[in-house]
Short mmCIF file of C-alpha atoms and ligand atoms in Angstrom, two decimals:
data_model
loop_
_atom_site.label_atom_id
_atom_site.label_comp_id
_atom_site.label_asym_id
_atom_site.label_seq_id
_atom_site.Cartn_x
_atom_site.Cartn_y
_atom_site.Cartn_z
CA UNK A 108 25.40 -13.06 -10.38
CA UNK A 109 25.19 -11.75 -6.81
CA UNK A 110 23.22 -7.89 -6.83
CA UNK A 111 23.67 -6.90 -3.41
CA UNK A 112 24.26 -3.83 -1.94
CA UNK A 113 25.85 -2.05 1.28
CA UNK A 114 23.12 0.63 2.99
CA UNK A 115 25.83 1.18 6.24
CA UNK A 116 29.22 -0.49 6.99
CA UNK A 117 27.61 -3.25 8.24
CA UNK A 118 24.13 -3.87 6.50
CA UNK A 119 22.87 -4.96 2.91
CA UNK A 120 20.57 -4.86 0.95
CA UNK A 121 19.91 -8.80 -0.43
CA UNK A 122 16.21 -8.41 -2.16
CA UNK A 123 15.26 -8.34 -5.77
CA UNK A 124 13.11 -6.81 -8.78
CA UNK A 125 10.29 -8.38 -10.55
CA UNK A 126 9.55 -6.15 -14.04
CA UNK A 127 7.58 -9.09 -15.65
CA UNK A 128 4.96 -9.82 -12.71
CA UNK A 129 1.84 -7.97 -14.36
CA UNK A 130 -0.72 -8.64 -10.95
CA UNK A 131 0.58 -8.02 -7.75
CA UNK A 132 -1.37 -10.23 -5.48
CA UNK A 133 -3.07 -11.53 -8.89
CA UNK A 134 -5.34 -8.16 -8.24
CA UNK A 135 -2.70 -4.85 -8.66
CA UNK A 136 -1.47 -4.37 -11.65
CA UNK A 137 2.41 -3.06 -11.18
CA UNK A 138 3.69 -1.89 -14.86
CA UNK A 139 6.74 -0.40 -13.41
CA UNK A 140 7.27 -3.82 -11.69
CA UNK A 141 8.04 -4.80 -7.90
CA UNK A 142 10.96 -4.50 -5.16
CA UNK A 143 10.99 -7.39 -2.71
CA UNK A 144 13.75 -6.26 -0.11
CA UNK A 145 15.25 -8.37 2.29
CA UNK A 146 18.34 -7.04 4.38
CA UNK A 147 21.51 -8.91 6.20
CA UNK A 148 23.17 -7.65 9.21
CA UNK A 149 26.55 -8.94 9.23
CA UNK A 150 27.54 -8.17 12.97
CA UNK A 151 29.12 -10.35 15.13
CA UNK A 152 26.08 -12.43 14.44
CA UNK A 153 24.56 -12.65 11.30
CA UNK A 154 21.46 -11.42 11.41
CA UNK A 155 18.82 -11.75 7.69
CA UNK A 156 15.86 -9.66 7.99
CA UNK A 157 13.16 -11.77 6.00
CA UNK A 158 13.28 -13.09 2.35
CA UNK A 159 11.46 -12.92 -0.83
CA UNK A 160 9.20 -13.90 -3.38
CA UNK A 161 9.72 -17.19 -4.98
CA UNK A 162 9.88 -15.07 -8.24
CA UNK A 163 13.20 -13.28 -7.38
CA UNK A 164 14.89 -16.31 -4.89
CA UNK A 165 17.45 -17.17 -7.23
CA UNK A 166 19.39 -13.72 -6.92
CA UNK A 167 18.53 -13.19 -3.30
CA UNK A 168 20.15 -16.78 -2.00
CA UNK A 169 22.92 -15.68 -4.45
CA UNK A 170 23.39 -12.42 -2.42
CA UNK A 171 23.06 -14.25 0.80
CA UNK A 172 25.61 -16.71 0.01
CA UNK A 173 27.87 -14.61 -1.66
CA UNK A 174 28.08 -12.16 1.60
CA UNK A 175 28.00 -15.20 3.96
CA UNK A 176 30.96 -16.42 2.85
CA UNK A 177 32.25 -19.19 5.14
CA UNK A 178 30.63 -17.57 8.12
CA UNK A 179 27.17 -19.42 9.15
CA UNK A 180 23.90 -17.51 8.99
CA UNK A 181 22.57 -17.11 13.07
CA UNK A 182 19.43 -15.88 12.85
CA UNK A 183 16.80 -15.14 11.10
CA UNK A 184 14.14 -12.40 11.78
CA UNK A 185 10.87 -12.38 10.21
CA UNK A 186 8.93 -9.71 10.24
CA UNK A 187 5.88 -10.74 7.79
CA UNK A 188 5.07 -13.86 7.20
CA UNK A 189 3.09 -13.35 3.40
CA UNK A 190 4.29 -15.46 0.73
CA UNK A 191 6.04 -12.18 -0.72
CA UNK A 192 8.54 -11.68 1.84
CA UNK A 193 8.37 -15.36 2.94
CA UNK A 194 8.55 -17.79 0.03
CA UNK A 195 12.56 -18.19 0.51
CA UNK A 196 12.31 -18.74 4.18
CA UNK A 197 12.20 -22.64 3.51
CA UNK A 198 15.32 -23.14 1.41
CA UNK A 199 17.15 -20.81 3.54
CA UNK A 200 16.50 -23.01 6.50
CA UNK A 201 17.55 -26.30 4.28
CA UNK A 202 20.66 -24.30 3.46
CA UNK A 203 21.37 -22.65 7.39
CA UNK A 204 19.50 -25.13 9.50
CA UNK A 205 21.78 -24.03 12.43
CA UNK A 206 20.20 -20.40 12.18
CA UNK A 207 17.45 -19.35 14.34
CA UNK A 208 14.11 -18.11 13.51
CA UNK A 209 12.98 -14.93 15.56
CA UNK A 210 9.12 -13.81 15.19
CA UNK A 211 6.14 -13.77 16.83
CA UNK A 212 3.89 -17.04 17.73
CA UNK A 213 1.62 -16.19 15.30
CA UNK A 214 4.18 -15.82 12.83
CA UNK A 215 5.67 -19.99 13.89
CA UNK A 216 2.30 -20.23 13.48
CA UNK A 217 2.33 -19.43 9.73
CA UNK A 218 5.68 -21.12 9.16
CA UNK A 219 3.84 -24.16 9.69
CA UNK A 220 1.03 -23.49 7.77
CA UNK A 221 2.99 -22.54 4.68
CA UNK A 222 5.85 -24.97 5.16
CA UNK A 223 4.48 -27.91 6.88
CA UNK A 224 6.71 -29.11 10.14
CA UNK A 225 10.56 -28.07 10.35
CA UNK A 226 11.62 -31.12 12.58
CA UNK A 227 14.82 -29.40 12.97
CA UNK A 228 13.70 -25.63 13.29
CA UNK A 229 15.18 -23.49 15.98
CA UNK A 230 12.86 -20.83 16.81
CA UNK A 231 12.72 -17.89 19.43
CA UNK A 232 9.86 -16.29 19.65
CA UNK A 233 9.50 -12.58 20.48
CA UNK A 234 6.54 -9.76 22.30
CA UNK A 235 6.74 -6.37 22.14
CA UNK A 236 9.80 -5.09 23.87
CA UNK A 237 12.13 -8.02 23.57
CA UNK A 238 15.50 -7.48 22.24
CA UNK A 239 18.28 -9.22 20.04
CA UNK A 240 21.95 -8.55 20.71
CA UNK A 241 24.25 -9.33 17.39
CA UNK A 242 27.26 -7.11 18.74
CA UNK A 243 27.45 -3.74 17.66
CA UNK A 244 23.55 -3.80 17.19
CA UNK A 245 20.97 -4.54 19.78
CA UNK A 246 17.58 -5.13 18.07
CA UNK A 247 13.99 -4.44 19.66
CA UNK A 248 10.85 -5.87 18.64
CA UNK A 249 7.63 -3.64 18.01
CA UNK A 250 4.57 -5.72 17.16
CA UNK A 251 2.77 -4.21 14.41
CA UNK A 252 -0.78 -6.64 14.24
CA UNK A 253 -2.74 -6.03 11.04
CA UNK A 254 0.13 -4.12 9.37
CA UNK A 255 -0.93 -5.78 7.46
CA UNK A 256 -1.25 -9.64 8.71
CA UNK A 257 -2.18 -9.95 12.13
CA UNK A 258 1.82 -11.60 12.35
CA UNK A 259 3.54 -8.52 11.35
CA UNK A 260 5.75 -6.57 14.00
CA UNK A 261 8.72 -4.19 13.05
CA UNK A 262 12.48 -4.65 14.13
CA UNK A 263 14.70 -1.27 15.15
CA UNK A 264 17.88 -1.03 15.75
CA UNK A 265 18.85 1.18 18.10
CA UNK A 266 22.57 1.53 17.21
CA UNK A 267 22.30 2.91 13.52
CA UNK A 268 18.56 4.14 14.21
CA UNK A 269 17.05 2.25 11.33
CA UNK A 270 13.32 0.57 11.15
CA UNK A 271 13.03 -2.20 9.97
CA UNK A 272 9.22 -1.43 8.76
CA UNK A 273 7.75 -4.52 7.22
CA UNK A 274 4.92 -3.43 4.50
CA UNK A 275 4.44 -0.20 6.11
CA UNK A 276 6.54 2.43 3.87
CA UNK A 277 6.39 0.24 0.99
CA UNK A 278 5.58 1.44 -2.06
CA UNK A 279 5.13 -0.51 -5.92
CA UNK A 280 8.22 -0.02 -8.54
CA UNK A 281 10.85 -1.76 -8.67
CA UNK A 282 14.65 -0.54 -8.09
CA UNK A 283 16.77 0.77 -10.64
CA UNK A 284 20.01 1.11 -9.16
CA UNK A 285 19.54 4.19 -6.40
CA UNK A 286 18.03 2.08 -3.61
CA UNK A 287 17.02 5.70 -1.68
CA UNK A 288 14.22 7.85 -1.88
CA UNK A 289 16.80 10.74 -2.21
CA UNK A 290 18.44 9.23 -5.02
CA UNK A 291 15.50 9.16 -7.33
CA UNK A 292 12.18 12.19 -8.27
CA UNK A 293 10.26 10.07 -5.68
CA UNK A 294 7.48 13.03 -5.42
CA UNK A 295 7.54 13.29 -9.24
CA UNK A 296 7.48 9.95 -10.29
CA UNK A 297 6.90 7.52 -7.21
CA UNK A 298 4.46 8.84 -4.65
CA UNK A 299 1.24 7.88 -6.31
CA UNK A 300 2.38 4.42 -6.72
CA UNK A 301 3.29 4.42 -3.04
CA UNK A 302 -0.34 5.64 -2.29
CA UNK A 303 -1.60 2.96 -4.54
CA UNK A 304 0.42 0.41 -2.77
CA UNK A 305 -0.80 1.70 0.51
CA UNK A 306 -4.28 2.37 0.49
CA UNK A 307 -4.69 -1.02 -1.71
CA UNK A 308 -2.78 -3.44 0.25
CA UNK A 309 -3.11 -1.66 3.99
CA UNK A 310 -5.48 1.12 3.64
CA UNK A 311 -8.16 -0.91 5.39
CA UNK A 312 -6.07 -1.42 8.43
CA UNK A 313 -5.82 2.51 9.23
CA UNK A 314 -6.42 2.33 13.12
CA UNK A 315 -3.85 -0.01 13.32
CA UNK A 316 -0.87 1.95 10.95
CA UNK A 317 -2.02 4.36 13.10
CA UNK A 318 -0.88 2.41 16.28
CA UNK A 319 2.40 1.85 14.81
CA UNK A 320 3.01 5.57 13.41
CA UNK A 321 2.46 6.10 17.66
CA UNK A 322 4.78 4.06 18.76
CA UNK A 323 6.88 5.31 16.04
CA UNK A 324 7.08 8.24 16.90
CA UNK A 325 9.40 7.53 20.62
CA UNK A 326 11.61 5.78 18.25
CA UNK A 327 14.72 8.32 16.58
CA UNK A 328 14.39 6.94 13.08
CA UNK A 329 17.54 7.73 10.78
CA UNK A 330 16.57 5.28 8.15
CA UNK A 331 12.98 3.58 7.16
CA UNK A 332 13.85 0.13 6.00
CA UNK A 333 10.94 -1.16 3.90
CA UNK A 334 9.80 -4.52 2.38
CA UNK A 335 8.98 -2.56 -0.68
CA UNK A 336 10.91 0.18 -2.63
CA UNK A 337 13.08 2.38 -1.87
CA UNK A 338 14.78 2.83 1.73
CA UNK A 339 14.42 6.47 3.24
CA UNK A 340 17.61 8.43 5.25
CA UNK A 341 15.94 11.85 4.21
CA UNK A 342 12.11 13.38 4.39
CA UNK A 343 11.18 10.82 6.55
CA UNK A 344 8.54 13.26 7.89
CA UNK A 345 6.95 14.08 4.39
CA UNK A 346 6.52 10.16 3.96
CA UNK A 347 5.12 9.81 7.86
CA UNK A 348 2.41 12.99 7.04
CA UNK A 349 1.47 10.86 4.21
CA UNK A 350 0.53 8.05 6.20
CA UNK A 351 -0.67 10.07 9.12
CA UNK A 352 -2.99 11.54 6.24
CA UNK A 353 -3.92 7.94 4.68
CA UNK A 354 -4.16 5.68 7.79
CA UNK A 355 -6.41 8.66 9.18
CA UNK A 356 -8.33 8.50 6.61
CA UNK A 357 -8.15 12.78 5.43
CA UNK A 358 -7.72 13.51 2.60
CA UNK A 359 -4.59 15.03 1.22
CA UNK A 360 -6.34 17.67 -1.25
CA UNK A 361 -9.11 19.94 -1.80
CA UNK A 362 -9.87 17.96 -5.25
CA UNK A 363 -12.91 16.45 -6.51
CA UNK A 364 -12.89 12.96 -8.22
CA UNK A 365 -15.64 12.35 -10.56
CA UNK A 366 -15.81 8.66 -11.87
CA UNK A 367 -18.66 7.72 -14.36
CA UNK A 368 -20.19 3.96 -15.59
CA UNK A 369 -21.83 5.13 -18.61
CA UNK A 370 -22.93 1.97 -21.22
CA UNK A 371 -23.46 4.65 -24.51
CA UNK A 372 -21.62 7.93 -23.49
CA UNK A 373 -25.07 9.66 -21.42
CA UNK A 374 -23.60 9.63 -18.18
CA UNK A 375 -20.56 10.24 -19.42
CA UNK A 376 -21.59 13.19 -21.05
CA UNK A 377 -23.62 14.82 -18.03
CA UNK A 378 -19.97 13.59 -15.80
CA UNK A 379 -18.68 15.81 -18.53
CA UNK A 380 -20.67 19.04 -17.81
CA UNK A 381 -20.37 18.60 -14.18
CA UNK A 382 -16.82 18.78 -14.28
CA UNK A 383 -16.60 21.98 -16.94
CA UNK A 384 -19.74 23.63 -14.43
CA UNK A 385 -16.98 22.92 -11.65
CA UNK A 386 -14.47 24.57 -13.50
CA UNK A 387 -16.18 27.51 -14.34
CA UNK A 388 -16.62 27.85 -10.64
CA UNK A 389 -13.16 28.10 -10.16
CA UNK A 390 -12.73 24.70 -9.16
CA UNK A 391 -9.10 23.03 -9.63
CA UNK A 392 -7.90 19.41 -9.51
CA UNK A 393 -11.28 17.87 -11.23
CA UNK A 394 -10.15 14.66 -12.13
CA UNK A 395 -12.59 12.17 -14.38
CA UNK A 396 -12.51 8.39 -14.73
CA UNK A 397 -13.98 5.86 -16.79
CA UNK A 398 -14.67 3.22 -14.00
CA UNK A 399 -14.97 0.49 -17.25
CA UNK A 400 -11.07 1.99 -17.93
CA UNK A 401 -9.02 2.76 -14.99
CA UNK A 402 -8.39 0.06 -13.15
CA UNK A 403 -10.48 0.26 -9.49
CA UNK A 404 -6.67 0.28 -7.50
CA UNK A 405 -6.17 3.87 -9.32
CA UNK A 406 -9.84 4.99 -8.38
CA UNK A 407 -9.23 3.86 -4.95
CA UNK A 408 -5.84 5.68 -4.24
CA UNK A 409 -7.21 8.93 -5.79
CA UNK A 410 -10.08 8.57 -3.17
CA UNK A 411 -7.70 8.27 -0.85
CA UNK A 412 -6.38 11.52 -1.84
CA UNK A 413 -9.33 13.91 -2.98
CA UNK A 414 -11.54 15.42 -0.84
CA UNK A 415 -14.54 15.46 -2.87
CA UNK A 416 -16.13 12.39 -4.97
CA UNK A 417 -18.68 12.13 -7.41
CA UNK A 418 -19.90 9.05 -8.43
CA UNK A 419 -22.09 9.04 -11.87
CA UNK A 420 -23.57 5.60 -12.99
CA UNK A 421 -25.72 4.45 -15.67
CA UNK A 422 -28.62 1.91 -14.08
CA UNK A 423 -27.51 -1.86 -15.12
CA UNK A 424 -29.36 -5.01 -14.61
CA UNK A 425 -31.74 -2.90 -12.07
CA UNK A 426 -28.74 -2.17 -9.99
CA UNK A 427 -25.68 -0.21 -10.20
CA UNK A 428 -23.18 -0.19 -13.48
CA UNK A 429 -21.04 -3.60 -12.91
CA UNK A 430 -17.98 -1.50 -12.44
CA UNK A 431 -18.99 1.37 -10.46
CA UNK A 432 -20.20 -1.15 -7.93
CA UNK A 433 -16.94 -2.55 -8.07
CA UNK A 434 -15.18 0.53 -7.11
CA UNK A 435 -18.18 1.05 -4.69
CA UNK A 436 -17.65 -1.88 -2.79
CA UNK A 437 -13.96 -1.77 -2.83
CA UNK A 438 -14.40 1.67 -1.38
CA UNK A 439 -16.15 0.01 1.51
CA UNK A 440 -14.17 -2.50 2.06
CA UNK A 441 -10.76 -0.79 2.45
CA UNK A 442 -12.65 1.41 4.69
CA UNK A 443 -12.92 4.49 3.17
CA UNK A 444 -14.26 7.24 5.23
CA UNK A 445 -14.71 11.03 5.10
CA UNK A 446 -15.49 12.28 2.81
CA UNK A 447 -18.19 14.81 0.62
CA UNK A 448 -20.03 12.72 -2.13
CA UNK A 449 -22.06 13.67 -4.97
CA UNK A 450 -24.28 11.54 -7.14
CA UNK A 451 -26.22 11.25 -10.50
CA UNK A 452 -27.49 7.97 -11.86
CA UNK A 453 -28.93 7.67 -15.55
CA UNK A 454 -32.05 4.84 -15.99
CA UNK A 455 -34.20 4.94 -19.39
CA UNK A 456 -37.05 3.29 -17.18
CA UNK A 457 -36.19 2.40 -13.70
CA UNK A 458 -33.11 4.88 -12.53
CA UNK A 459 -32.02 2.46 -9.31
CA UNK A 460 -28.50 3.32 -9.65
CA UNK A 461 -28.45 6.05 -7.50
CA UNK A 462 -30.39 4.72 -4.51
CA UNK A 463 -28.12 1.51 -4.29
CA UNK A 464 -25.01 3.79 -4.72
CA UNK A 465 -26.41 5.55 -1.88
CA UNK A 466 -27.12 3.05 0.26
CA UNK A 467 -23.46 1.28 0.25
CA UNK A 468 -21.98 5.19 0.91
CA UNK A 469 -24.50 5.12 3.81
CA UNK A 470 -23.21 2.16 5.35
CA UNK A 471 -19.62 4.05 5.36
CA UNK A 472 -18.61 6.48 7.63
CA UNK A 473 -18.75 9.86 7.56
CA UNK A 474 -20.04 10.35 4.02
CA UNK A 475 -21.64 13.67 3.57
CA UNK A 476 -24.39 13.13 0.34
CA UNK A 477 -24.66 16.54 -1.09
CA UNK A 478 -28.30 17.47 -2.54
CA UNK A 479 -29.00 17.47 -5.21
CA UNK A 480 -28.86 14.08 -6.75
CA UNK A 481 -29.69 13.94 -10.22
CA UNK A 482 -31.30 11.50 -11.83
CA UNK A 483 -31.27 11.31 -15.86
CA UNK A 484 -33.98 9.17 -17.79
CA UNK A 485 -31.42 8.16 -21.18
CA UNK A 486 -29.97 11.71 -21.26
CA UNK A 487 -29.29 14.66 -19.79
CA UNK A 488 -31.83 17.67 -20.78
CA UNK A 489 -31.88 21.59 -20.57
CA UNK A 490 -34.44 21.54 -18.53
CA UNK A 491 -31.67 19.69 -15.59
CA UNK A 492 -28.79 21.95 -16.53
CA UNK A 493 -30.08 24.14 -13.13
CA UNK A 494 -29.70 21.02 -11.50
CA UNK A 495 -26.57 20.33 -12.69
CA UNK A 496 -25.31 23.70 -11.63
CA UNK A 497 -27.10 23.63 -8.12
CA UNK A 498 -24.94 20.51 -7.86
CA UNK A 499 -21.72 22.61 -9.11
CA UNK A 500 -22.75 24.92 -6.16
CA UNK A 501 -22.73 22.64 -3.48
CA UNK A 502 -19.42 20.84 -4.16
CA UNK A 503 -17.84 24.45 -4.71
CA UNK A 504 -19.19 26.04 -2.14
CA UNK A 505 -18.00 22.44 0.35
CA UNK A 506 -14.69 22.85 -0.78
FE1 FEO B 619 4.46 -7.25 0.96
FE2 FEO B 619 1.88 -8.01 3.20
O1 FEO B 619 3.30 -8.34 2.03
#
């Protein structure tokens, strides 16, 4: 049965949920499921706006049919060109072969990789600038590279003043019915989902969300149109100041993150005491994580958000705990930057934790090391509870 749903007189929504998928990417884990949107513009032309996952086609080439009618499908934009959005793309050519496929080269590019050769494909490929008239609607082109394939570009259309916004304002969950961020506690409820979608699937490609919140910002957006979640007519700024805050890479809060690897509850116990010493000092928003618990997409959207981070890990095969170097590296990799670190590392005879942990922090930018480190042989003693509190005293007094 068809699901889809009008957003204005003249557009749809035509995606679908996934509640069962427990992996996003085989990496994310998404317990409160996923949306894939895809939208259809029925002006004089019909216009689809990308497709979906293979997991939710069924429903979405319902909805496309169903609204179709008898009239033929004319084009197709495609905005992204990952399997998420794209999987559909090749039965809705075997279906509408007359329609005509509107991205950039890179993104024909893909189409071939994915699909193999479309003997019959009509294509028109588009640069930054170019425009689409369907009618009512004229549609302009805004590459977005890197947001976040280097394939992606964003479609606005100037008539209703609606973005069409690829990944970029996407956020995990999947719809329940109210397809608007108005409709539903998004603050409450959604937004640390959204920064877990972000900083994990585009948080390494800040400079270049960055380049597209720019060129954003000549555009008069009524509506965000996302791949992902819910669509946004109101607060569009409080969304945009989250992303100015995450593809900058500033932290949204004065709040200290300490995550521990602790093998017999040592380091855990000294993370412990930090955190009540910070406390004592007046210090709010101390969050503390298990790195062998919470999964490393968490720990890396909260150090997305916190200014402060303090990384505590038992020494581990002469290197760093297995999981804190996880959460290390993935740190690195999605480019974190920054931000004010403390460290402890716990060795009964060769503490190395602490000097490796510092070394891949080095190699990032902007990390601030406060002094002092503290280094535990099997467990914390009296005798380091000053150091433990001159520790306290630098992150308080850095806040
Ligand atoms: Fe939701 Fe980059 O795909």
């Amino acid at each position: 049965m068809y699901q889809h749903r009008a957003i204005t007189e003249d557009l749809y929504w035509i995606g679908g949920n996934d509640r069962r998928l427990a992996l996003f990417e085989n990496v994310y884990p998404i317990p409160r499921g996923v949306s894939y949107n895809a939208y259809l513009l029925m002006d004089e032309k019909t216009v689809l706006l990308d497709t979906v996952d293979k997991s939710v086609s069924d429903v979405f080439l319902e909805n496309l049919e169903h609204l179709l009618g008898e009239r033929q499908l004319d084009y197709v934009i495609v905005n992204h060109m990952e399997p998420d959005h794209c999987a559909a793309l090749g039965q809705v050519l075997h279906r509408y072969p007359e329609a005509v496929v509107v991205c950039t080269q890179k993104a024909l590019d893909m189409i071939g990789q994915f699909f193999g050769a479309f003997p019959a494909l009509r294509s028109q490929t588009v640069k930054e600038g170019d425009t689409l008239t369907t009618g009512r609607h004229t549609l302009s082109f805004v590459m977005a590279p890197m947001v976040h394939w280097p394939e992606v570009m964003v479609t606005y259309d100037a008539a209703d003043k609606i973005l069409f916004s690829a990944d970029a304002f996407g956020t995990f969950g999947a719809l329940g019915g109210n397809l608007f961020a108005d409709e539903i506690p998004f603050e409450s409820q959604w937004l640390e989902d959204a920064r877990r979608y972000y900083t994990n699937i585009v948080g390494k490609y800040g400079p270049q969300v960055q380049a597209l919140l720019k060129k954003a910002a000549s555009l008069e957006i009524q509506m965000l149109c996302p791949l992902h979640g819910p669509i946004w007519r109101e607060n569009i700024g409080w969304f945009l100041d989250k992303y100015m805050h995450w593809s900058s890479y500033t932290p949204e809060e004065s709040a200290v993150m300490i995550a521990y690897g602790s093998v017999y509850g040592n380091t855990e116990a000294a993370a412990f005491l930090l955190a009540s010493r910070l406390a004592e000092r007046g210090v709010r928003n101390v969050l503390l994580y298990d790195v062998s618990v919470t999964h490393p997409s968490l720990l890396v959207a909260e150090a997305f958000r916190c200014s402060h981070l303090i990384f505590a890990s038992a020494t581990y095969n002469a290197g760093i705990f297995p999981c804190m170097e996880t959460l290390l590296l993935e740190l690195k990799a999605h480019s974190l930057k920054n931000r004010t670190i403390g460290l402890l590392d716990n060795g009964t005879w060769a503490a190395t934790a602490g000097n490796q942990m510092r070394t891949v922090l080095e190699s990032m930018q902007n990390m601030t090391i406060l002094e002092p480190v503290i280094h535990i042989k099997s467990a914390l003693t009296e005798a380091q509870l000053p150091e433990l509190d001159a520790l306290a005293d630098a992150v308080a007094a850095s806040l």
